[in-house]
Tab-separated table of C-alpha atoms and ligand atoms in Angstrom:
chain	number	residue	atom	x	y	z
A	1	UNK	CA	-11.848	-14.464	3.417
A	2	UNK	CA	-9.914	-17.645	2.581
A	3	UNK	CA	-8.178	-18.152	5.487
A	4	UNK	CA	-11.002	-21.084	6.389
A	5	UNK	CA	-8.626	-22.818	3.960
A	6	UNK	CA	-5.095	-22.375	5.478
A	7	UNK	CA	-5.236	-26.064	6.639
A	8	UNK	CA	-0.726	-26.687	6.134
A	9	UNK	CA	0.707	-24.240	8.866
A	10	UNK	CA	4.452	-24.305	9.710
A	11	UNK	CA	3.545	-23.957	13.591
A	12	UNK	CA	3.037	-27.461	14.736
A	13	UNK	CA	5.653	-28.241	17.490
A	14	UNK	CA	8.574	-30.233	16.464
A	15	UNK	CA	11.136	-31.258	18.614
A	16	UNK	CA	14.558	-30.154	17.683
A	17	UNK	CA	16.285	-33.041	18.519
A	18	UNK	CA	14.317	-34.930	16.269
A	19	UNK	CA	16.199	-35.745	12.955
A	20	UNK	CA	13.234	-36.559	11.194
A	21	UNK	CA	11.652	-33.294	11.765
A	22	UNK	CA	14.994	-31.466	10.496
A	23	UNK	CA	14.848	-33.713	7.532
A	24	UNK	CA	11.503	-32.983	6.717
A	25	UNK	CA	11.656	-29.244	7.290
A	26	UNK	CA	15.378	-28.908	5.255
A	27	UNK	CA	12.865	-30.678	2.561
A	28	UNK	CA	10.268	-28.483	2.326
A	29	UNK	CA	12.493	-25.274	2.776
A	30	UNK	CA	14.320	-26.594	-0.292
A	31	UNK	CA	11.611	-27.330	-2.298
A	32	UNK	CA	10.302	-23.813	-1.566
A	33	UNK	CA	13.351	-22.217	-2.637
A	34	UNK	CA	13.052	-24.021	-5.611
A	35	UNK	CA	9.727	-22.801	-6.209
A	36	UNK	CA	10.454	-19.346	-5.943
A	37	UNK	CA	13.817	-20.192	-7.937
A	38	UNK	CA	11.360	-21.253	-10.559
A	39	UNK	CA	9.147	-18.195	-10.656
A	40	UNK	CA	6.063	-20.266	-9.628
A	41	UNK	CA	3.462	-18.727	-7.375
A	42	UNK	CA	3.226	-19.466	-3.665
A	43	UNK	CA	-0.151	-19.796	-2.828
A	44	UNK	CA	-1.903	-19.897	0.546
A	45	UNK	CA	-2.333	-23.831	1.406
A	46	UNK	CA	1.265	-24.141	0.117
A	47	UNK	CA	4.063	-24.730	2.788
A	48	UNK	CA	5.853	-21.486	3.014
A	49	UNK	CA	8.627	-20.311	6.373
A	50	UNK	CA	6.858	-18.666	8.697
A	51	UNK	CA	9.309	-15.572	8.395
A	52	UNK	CA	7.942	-15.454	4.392
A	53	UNK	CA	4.432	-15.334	6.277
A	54	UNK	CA	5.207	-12.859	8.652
A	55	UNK	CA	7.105	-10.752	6.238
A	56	UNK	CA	4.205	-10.644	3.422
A	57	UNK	CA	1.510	-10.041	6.696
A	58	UNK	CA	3.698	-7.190	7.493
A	59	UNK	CA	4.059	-5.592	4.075
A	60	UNK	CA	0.434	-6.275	2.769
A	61	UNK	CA	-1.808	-4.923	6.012
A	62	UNK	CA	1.042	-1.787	5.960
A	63	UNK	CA	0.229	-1.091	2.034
A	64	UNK	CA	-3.606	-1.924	2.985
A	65	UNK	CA	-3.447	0.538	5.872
A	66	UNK	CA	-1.941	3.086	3.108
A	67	UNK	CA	-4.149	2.817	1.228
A	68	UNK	CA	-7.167	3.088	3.764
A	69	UNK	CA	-5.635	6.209	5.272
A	70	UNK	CA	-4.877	7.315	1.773
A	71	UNK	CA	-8.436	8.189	1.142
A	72	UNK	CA	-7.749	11.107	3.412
A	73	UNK	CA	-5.556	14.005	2.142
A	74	UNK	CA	-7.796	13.794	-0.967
A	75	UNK	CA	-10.976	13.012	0.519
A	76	UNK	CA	-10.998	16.009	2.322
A	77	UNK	CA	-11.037	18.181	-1.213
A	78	UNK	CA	-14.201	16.371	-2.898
A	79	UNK	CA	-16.481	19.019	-1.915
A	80	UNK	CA	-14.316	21.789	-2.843
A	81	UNK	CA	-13.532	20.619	-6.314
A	82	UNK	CA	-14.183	23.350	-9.352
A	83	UNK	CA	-16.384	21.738	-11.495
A	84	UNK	CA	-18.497	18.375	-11.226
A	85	UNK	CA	-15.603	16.643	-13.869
A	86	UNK	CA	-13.296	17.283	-11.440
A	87	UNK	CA	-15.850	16.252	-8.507
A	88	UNK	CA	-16.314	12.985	-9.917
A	89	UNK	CA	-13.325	11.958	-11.366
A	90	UNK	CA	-12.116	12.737	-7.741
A	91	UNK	CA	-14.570	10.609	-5.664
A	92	UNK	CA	-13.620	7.668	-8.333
A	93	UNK	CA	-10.322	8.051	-7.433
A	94	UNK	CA	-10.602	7.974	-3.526
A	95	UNK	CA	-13.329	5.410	-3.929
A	96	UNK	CA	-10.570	3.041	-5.591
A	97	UNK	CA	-8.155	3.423	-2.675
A	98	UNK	CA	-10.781	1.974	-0.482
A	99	UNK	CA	-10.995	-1.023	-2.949
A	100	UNK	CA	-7.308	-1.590	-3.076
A	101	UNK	CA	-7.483	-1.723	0.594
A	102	UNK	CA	-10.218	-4.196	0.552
A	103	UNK	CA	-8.436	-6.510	-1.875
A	104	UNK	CA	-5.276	-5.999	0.227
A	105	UNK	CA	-7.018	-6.741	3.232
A	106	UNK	CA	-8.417	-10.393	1.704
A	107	UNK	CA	-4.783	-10.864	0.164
A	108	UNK	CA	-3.448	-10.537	4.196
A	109	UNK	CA	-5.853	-12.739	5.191
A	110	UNK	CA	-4.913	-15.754	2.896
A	111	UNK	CA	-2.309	-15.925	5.420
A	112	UNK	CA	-4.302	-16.871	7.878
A	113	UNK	CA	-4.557	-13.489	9.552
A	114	UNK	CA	-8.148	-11.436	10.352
A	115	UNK	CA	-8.742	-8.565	9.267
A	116	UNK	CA	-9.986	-7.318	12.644
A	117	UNK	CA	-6.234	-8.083	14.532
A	118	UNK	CA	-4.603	-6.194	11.344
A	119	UNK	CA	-7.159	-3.189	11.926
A	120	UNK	CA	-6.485	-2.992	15.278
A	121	UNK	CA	-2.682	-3.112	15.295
A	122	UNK	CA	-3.216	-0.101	12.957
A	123	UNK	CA	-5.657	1.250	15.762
A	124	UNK	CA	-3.165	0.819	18.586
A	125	UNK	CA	-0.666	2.349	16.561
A	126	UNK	CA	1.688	-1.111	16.013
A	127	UNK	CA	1.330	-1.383	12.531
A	128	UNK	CA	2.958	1.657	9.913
A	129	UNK	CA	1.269	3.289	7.045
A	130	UNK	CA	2.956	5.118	4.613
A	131	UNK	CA	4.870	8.165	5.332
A	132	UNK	CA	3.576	10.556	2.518
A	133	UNK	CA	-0.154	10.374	3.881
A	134	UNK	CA	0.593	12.311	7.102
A	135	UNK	CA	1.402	15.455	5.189
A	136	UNK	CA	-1.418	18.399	4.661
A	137	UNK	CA	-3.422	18.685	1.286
A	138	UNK	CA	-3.830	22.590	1.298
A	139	UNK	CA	-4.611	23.539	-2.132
A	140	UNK	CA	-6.765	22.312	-5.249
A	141	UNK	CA	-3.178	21.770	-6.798
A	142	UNK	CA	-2.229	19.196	-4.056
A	143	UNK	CA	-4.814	16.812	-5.915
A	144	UNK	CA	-2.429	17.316	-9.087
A	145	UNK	CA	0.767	16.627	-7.069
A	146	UNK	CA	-0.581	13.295	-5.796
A	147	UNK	CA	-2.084	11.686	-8.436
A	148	UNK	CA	1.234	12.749	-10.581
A	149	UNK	CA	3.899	12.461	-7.918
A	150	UNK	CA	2.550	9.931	-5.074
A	151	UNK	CA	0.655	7.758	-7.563
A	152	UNK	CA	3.832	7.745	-9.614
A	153	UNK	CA	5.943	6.332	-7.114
A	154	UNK	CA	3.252	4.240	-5.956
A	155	UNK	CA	2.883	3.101	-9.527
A	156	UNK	CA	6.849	2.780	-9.760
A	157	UNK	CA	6.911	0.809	-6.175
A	158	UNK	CA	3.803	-1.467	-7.481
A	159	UNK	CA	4.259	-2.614	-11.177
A	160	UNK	CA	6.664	-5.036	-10.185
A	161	UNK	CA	4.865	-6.537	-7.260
A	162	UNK	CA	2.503	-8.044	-9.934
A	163	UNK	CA	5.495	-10.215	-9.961
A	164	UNK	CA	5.550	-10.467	-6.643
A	165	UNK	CA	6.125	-14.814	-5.552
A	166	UNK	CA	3.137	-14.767	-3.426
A	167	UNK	CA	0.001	-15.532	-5.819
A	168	UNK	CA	-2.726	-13.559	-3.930
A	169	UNK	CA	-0.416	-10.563	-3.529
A	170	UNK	CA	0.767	-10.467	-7.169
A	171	UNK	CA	-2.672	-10.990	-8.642
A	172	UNK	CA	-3.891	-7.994	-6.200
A	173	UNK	CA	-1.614	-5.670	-7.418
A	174	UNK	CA	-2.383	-6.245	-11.171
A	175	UNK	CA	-6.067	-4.678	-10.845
A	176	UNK	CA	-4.189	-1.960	-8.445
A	177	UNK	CA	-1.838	-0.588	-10.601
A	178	UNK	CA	-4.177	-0.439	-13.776
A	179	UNK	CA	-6.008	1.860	-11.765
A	180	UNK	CA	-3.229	3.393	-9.913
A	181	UNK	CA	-2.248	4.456	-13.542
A	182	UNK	CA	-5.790	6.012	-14.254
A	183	UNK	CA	-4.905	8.219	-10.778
A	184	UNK	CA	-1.848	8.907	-12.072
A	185	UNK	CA	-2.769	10.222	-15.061
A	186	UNK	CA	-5.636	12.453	-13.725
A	187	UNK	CA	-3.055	14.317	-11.587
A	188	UNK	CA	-0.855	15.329	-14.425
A	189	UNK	CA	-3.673	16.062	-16.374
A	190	UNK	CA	-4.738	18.428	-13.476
A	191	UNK	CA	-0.637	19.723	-13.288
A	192	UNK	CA	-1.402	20.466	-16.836
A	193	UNK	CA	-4.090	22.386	-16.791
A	194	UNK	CA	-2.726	24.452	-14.023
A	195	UNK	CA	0.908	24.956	-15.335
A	196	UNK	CA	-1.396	26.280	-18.610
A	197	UNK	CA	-3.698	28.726	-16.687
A	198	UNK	CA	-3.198	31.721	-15.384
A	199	UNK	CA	0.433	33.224	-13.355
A	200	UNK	CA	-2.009	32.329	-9.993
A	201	UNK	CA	-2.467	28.857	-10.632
A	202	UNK	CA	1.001	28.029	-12.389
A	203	UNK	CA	2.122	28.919	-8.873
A	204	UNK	CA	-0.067	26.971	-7.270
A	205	UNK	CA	1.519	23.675	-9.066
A	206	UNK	CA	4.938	24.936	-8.384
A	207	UNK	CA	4.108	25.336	-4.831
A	208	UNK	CA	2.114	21.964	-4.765
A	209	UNK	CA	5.546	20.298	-6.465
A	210	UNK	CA	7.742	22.249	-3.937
A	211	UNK	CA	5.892	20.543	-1.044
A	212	UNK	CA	5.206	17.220	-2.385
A	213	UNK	CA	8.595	16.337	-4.251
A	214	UNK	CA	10.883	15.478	-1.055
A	215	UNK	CA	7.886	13.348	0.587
A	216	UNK	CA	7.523	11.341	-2.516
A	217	UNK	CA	11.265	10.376	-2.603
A	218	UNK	CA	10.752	9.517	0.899
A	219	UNK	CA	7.945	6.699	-0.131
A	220	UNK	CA	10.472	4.714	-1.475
A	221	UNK	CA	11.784	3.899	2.090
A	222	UNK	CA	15.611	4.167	3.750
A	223	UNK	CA	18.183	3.802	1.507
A	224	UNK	CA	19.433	0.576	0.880
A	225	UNK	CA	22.290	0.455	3.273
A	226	UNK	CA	19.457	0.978	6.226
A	227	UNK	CA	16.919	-0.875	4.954
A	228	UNK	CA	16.075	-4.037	7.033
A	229	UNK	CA	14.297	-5.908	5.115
A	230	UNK	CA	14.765	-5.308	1.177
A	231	UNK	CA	17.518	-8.579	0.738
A	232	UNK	CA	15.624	-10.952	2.227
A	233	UNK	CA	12.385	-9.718	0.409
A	234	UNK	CA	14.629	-9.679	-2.494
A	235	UNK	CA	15.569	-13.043	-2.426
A	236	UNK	CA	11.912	-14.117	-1.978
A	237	UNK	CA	11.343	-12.293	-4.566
A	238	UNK	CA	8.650	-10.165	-3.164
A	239	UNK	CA	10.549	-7.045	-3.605
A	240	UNK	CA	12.208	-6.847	-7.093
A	241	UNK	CA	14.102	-3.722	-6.998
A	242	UNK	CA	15.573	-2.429	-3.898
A	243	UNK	CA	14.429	0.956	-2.542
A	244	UNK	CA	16.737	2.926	-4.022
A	245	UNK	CA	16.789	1.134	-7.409
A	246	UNK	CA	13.533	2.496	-7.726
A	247	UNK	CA	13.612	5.888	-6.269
A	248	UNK	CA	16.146	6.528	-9.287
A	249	UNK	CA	13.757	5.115	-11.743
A	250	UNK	CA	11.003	7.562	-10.259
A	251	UNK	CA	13.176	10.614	-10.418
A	252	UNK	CA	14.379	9.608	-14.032
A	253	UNK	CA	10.815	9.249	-15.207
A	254	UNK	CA	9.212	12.169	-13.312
A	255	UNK	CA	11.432	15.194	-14.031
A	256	UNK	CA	10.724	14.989	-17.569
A	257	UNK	CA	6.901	15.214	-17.075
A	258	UNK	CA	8.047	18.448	-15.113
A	259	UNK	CA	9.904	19.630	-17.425
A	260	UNK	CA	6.668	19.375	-19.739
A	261	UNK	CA	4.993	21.164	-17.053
A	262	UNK	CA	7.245	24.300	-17.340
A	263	UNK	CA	7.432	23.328	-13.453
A	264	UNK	CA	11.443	23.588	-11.644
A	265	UNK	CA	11.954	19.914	-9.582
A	266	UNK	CA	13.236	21.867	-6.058
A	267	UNK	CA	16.464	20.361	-6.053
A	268	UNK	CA	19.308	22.283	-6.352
A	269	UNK	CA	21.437	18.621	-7.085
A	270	UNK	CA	19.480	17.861	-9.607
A	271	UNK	CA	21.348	17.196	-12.671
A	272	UNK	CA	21.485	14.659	-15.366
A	273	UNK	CA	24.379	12.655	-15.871
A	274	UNK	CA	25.416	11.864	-19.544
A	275	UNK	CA	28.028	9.033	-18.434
A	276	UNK	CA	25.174	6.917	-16.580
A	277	UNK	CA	22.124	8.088	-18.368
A	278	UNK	CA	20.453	8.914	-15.027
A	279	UNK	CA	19.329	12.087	-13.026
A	280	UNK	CA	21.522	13.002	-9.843
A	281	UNK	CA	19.594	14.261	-7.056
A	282	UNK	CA	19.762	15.246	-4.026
A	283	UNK	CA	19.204	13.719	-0.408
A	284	UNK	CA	15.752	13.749	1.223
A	285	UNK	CA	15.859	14.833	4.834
A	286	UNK	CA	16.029	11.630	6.448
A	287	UNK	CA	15.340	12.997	9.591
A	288	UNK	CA	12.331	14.253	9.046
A	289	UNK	CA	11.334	11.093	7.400
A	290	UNK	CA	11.954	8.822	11.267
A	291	UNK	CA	10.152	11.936	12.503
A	292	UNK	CA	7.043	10.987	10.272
A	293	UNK	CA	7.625	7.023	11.289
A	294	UNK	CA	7.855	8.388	14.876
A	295	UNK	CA	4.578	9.441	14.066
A	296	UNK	CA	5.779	12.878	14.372
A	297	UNK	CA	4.517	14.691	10.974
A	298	UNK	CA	2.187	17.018	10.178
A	299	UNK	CA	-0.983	15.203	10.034
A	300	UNK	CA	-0.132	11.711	12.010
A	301	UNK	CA	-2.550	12.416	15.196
A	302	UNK	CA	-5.186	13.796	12.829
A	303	UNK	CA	-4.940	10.943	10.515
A	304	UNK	CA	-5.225	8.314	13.309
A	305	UNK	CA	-8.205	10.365	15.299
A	306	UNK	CA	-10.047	10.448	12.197
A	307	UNK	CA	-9.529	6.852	11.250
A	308	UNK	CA	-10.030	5.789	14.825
A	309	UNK	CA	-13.551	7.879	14.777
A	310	UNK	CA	-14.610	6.396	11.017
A	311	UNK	CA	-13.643	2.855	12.830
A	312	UNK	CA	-16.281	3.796	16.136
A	313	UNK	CA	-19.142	5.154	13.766
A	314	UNK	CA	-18.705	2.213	11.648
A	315	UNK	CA	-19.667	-0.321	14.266
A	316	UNK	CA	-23.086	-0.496	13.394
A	317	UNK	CA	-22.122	-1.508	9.788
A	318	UNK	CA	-20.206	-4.054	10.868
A	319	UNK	CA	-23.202	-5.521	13.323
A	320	UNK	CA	-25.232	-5.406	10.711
A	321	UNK	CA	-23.357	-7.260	8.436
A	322	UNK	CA	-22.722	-9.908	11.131
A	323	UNK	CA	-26.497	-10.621	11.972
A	324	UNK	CA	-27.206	-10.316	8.384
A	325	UNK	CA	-24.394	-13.725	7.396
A	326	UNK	CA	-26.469	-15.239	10.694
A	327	UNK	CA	-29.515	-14.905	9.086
A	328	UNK	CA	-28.371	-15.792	5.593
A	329	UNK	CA	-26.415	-18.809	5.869
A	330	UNK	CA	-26.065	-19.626	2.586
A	331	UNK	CA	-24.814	-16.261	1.592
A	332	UNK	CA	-21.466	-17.093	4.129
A	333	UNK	CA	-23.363	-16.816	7.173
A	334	UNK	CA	-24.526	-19.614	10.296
A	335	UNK	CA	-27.360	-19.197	12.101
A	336	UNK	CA	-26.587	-19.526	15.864
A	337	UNK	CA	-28.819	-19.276	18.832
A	338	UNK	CA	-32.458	-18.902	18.949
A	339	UNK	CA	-32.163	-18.250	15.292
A	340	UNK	CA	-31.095	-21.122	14.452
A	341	UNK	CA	-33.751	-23.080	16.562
A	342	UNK	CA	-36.767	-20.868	14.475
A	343	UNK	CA	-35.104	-22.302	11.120
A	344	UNK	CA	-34.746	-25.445	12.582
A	345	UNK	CA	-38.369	-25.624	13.702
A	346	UNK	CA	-39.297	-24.014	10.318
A	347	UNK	CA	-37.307	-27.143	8.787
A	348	UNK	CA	-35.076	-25.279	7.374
A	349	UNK	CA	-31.403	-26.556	7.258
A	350	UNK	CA	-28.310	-24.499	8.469
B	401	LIG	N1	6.473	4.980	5.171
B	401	LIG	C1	6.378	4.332	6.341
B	401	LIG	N2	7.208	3.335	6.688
B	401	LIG	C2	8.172	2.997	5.811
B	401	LIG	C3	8.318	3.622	4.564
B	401	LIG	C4	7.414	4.659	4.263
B	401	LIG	N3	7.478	5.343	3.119
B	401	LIG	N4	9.354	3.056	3.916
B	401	LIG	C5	9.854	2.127	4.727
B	401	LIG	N5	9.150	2.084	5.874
B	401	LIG	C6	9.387	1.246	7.030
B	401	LIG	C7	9.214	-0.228	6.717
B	401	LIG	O1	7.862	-0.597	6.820
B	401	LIG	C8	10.097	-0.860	7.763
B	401	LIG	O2	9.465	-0.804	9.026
B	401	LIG	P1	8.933	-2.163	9.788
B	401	LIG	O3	10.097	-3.085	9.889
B	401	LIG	O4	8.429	-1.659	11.096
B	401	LIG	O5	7.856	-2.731	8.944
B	401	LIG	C9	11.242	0.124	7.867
B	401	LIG	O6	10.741	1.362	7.401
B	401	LIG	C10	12.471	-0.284	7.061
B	401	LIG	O7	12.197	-0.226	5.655
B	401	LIG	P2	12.500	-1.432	4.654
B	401	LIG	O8	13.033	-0.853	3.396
B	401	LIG	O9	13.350	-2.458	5.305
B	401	LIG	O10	11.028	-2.012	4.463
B	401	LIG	P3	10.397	-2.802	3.240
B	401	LIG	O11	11.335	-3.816	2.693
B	401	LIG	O12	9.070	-3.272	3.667
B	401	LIG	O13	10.239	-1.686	2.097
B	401	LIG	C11	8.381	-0.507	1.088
B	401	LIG	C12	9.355	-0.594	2.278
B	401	LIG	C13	9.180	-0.203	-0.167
B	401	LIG	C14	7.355	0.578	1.349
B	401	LIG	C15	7.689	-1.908	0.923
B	401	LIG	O14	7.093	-2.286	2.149
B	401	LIG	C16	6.636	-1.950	-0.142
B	401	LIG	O15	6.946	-1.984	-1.324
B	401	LIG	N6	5.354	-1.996	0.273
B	401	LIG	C17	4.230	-2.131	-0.616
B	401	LIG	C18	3.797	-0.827	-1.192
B	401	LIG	C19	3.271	0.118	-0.132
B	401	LIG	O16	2.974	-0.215	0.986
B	401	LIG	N7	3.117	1.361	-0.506
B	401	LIG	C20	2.622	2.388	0.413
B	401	LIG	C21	2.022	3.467	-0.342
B	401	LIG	S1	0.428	2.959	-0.886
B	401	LIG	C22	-0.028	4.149	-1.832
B	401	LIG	O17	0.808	4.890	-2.172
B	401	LIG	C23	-1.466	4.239	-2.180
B	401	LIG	C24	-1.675	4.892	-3.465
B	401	LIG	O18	-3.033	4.873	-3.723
B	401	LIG	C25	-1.143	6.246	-3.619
């Protein structure tokens, strides 16, 4: 989308010998630091390491392919929702996960990435999506669980990459997470309504929390001591709380709102300590979580055969769109080939 623009790359060959280059680049590395010292906004014509780049590429098109693949799990309940309310609200909701992945798509691209090589290392299986999307949504109450657990910790996870030091990123994630909250807030309301009803459904939340507690505590990522790149993203400051900073936060918001529920966390750990102020709980099963990165959980093949058959029926969209910006260059698109010549002979101007 911008990436026409990306004019100041950090790629030209330099010889290292040369002590003017060093100078230059010791320079502009300070100066960077500086900036992000400073709080201000990196934006994309700015000079920025080309590990920064590679790093934000990395994170965005993963959260983008999250997001994407997202629309799944819940996708697959719109026509068995039990009223229209529920209908709609839901087809809002999955709708907005394919606009976050749109605006995280264009935010990629500032950095002078397509969108096309990002899609495809998702494709080819070289780029990760998150974890909690290859797990089955089996009933109604799974809609509650994700909107109140996984768009929790997504919510928890986001809010403070509005901050993030890379402008299009940070501005991205402000329209995100106001509707991230409105998902949020439609799954408790659903939890709600269920934990209120009748013996049958207040077990269907309790089973829906029993299944979908661990995996959200998995979202946050490896703890600390295993995660590879949290200190350098933290001194970026593209990551503002480390993983496990922020799984505690999750836990000591969310077991509360269970508590509400009249809903047990499943966590025999679970305890809250008065010295720190914070909920103790217990450790996820981190082996199933490398199994689920192996791209050994539940729903990993069918979550990549689907997306890989949406991508195939799709095609024609995208030719479409492509001889449509030929036709109408001033709408983004240039006229090549014979088409061109018939404008040209028309006298009309490319
Ligand atoms: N699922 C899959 N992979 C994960 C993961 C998870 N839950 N958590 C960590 N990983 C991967 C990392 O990507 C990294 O692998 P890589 O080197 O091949 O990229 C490896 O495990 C080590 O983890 P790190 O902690 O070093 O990685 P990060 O510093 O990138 O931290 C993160 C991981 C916290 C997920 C961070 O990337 C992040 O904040 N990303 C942006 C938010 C995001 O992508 N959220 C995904 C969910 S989107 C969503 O929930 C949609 C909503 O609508 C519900």
């Amino acid at each position: 989308m911008y990436s026409q623009g990306l004019d100041q790359r950090d790629d030209a060959p330099r010889r290292v010998d040369d002590p003017a280059a060093t100078a230059h680049d010791s320079a502009l590395h300070a100066r960077f630091d500086e900036r992000v010292d400073a709080e201000e906004k990196i934006e994309p014509n700015d000079w920025m390491p080309d590990s920064y780049r590679r790093t934000l590429i990395r994170q965005i098109s993963q959260h983008a392919h999250s997001e994407v693949i997202g629309m799944q799990p819940e996708g697959n309940w719109i026509t068995r929702a039990p009223s229209l309310r529920r209908k709609a609200v839901l087809l809002a909701k999955v709708q907005d996960e394919a606009g976050h992945g749109l605006y995280l798509y264009a935010a990629a691209e500032t950095l002078g990435v397509t969108r096309e090589e990002l899609v495809d290392q998702l494709l080819e299986g070289r780029a990760k999506y998150s974890s909690i999307f290859n797990y089955p949504t089996l009933t109604w109450a799974d809609m509650g669980a994700i909107g109140w657990l996984v768009d929790g910790a997504a919510i928890m996870n986001q809010v403070p990459l509005c901050r993030c030091s890379y402008g299009p990123y940070a501005r991205a994630m402000v329209r995100i997470c106001k509707e991230e909250s409105f998902h949020q807030r439609q799954g408790f309301e659903i939890m709600l309504t269920l934990s209120r009803g009748t013996a049958e459904q207040t077990a269907m939340a309790q089973d829906a929390l029993d299944r979908w507690w661990w995996p959200a505590l998995m979202m946050f990522g490896p703890h600390d001591s295993e995660s590879t790149h949290s200190e350098q993203s933290m001194a970026w400051k593209i990551k503002r709380f480390s993983n496990d900073e922020l799984r505690q936060k999750f836990v000591d918001a969310t077991v509360p709102q269970a508590k509400f529920l009249g809903l047990r966390v499943p966590d025999d750990d679970l305890h809250y300590d008065d010295a720190t102020g914070h909920y103790v709980f217990g450790e996820p099963d981190w082996s199933e979580f490398a199994a689920v990165l192996r791209g050994e959980g539940p729903c990993n093949a069918q979550r990549m055969a689907h997306r890989r058959r949406a991508h195939d029926e799709g095609r024609w969209v995208r030719e479409a769109a492509e001889a449509h910006a030929a036709k109408h260059p001033r709408s983004g698109g240039t006229p090549v080939g014979p088409e061109a010549q018939q404008w040209a002979n028309a006298g009309v101007r490319a």
